[in-house]
Short mmCIF file of C-alpha atoms in Angstrom, two decimals:
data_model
loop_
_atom_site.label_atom_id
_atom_site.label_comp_id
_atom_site.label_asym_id
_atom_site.label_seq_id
_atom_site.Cartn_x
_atom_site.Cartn_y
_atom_site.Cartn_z
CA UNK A 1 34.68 27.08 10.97
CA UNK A 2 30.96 26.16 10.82
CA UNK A 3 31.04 23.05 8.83
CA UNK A 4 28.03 20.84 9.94
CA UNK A 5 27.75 17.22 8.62
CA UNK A 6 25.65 14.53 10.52
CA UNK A 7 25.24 11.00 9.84
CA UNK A 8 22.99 10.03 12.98
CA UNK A 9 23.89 6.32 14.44
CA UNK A 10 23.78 4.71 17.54
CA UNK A 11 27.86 3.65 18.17
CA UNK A 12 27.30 0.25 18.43
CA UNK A 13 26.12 0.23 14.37
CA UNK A 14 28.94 2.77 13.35
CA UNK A 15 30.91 2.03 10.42
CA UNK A 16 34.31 3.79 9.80
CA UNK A 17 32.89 5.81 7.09
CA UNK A 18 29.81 7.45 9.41
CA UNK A 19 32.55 8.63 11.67
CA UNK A 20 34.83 9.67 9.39
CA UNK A 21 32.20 11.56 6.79
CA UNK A 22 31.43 13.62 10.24
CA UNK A 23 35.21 13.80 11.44
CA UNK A 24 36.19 15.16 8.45
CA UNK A 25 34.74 18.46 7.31
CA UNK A 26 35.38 19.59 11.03
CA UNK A 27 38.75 18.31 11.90
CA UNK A 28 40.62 18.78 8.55
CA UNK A 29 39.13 22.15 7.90
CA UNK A 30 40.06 23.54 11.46
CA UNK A 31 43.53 22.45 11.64
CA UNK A 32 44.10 23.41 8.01
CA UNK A 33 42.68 27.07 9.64
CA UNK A 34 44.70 26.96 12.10
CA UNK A 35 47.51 25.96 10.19
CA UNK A 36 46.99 29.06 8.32
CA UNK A 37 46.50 31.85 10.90
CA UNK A 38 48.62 29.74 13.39
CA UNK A 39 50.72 32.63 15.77
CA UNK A 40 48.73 35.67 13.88
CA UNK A 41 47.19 38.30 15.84
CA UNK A 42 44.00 38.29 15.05
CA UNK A 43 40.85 39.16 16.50
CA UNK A 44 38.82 36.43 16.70
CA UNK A 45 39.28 32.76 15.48
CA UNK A 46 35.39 31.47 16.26
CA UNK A 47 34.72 27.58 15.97
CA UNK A 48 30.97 26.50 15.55
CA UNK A 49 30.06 23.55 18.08
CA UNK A 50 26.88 21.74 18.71
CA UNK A 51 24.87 22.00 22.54
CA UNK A 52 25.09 17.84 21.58
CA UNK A 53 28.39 18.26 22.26
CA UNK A 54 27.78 19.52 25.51
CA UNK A 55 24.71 17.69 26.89
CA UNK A 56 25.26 14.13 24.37
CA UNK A 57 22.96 12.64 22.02
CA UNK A 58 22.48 9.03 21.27
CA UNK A 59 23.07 8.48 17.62
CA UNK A 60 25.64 11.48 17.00
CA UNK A 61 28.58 9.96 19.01
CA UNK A 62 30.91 10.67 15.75
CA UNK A 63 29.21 14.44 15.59
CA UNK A 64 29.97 15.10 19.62
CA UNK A 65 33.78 13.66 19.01
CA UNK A 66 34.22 16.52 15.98
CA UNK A 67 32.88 19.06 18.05
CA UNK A 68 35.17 18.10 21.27
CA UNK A 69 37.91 18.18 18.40
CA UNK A 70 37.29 22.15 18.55
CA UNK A 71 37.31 22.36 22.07
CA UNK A 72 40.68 20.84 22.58
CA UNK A 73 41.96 23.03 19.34
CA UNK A 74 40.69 26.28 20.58
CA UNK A 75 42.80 25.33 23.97
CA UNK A 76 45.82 24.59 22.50
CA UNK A 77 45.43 28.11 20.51
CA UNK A 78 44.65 29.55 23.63
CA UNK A 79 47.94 27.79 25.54
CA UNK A 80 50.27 29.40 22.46
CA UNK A 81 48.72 32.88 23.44
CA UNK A 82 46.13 33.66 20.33
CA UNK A 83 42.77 33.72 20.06
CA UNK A 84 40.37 31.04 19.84
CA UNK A 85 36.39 30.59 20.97
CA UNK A 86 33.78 28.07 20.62
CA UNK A 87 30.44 28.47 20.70
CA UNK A 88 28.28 25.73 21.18
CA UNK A 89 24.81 26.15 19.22
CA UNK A 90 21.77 25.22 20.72
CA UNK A 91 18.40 25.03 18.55
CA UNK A 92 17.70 28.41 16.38
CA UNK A 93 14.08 28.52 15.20
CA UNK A 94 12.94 29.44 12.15
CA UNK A 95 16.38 29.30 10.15
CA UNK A 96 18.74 27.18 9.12
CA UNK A 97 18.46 23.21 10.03
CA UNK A 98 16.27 23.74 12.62
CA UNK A 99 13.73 25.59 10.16
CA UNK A 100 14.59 23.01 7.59
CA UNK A 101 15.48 19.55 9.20
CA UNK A 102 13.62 18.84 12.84
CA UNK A 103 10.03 17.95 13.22
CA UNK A 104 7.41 19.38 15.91
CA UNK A 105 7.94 16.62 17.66
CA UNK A 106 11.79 16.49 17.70
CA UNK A 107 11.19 19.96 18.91
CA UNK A 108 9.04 19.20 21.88
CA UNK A 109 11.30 16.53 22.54
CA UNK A 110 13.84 19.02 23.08
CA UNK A 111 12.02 21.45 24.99
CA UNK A 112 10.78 19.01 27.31
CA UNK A 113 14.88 17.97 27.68
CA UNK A 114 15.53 21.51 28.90
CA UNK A 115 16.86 22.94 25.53
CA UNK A 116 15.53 26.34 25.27
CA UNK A 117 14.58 27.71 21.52
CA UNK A 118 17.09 30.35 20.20
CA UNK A 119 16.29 33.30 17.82
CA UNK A 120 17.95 34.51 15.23
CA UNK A 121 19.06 37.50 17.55
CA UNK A 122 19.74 35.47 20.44
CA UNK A 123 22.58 33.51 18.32
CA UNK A 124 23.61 36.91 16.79
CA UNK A 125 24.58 37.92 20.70
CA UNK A 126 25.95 34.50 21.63
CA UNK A 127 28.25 35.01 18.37
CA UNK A 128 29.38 38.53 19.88
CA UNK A 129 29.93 36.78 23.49
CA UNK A 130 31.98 34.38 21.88
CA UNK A 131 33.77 36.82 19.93
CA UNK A 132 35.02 38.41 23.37
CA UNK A 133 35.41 35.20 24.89
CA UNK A 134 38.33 34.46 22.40
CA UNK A 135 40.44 36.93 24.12
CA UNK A 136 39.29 35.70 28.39
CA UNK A 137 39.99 32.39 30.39
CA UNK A 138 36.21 31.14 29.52
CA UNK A 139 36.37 30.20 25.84
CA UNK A 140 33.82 28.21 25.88
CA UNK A 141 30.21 29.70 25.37
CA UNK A 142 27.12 26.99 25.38
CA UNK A 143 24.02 28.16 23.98
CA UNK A 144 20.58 26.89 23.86
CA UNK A 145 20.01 25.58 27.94
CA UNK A 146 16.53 26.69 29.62
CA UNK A 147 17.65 27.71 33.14
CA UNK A 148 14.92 27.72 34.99
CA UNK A 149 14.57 29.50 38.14
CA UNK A 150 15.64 27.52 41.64
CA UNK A 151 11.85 27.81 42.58
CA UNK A 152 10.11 26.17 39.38
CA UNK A 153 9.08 22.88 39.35
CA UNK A 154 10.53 21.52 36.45
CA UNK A 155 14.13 21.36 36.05
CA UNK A 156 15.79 20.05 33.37
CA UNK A 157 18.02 16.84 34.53
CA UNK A 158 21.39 19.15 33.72
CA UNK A 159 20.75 20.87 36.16
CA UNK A 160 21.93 19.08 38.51
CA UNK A 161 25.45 18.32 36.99
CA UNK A 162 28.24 19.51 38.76
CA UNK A 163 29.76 21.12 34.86
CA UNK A 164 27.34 23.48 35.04
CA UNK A 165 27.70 24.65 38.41
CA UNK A 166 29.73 27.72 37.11
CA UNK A 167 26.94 28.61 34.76
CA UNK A 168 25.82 32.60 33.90
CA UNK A 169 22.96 33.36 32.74
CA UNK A 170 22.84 36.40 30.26
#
């Protein structure tokens, strides 16, 4: 499921209807997939999730909640013995939203905030990773994090965070 609708707002100004236009496409369309393929064998059930979801962004509070939605869904799948995998999307240049929707200065923004820039290729192997992943104990593949090396002066402030103490590089 890779439905993908934002309605950017800080909580505090949030009506109903911003977090339920976001909620919706993701939640409803999931469980109605799951609903459908719910004890077959197959071999991969792949949920599309945001690196916002991972790291937070002020404003998309309703988008982070649909894309925890898929985490807990791909668990339960997982707990009931079939597949399931998220993969949380990080920023791929030159296509899609990214290519259509962000400004240079969004983008630096972003780079400066330790989000590294994906290619097309580069999501095309995370999408194979988290095709294998639906099948192992890691489920869960983030995308899109700089990791800088231990010995180079800037590190992003993630680093730091005990969550991704666990982290592999590929």
């Amino acid at each position: 499921n890779g439905a993908m609708v934002l309605s950017d707002v800080s909580l505090a100004n949030m009506t109903y209807d911003d977090m339920v236009r976001v909620l919706r496409p993701k939640v409803t369309g999931t469980l109605l997939l799951d609903k459908i393929f719910h004890n077959d064998a197959l071999d991969f059930f792949i949920l599309f999730s945001s690196l916002s979801c991972v790291l937070g962004n002020r404003g998309q509070a309703n988008y982070d909640a649909a894309n925890m939605f898929l985490v807990g869904l791909a668990a339960q799948r997982r707990a009931r013995g079939v597949v399931a995998s998220v993969v949380d999307i990080g920023a791929i240049m030159g296509t899609g939203y990214m290519a259509r929707e962000v400004s240079e200065q969004t983008m630096k923004q972003m780079t400066t905030a330790g989000f590294a820039k994906m290619s097309e290729r580069d999501f095309y192997m995370a999408f194979a990773h988290t095709m294998l992943a639906g099948k192992s104990s890691s489920y869960e593949v983030i995308t899109g994090l700089y990791v800088p090396p231990p010995t180079e002066e800037f590190q992003p402030g993630w680093v730091t965070n005990p969550r991704f103490s666990h982290m592999v590089q590929r």
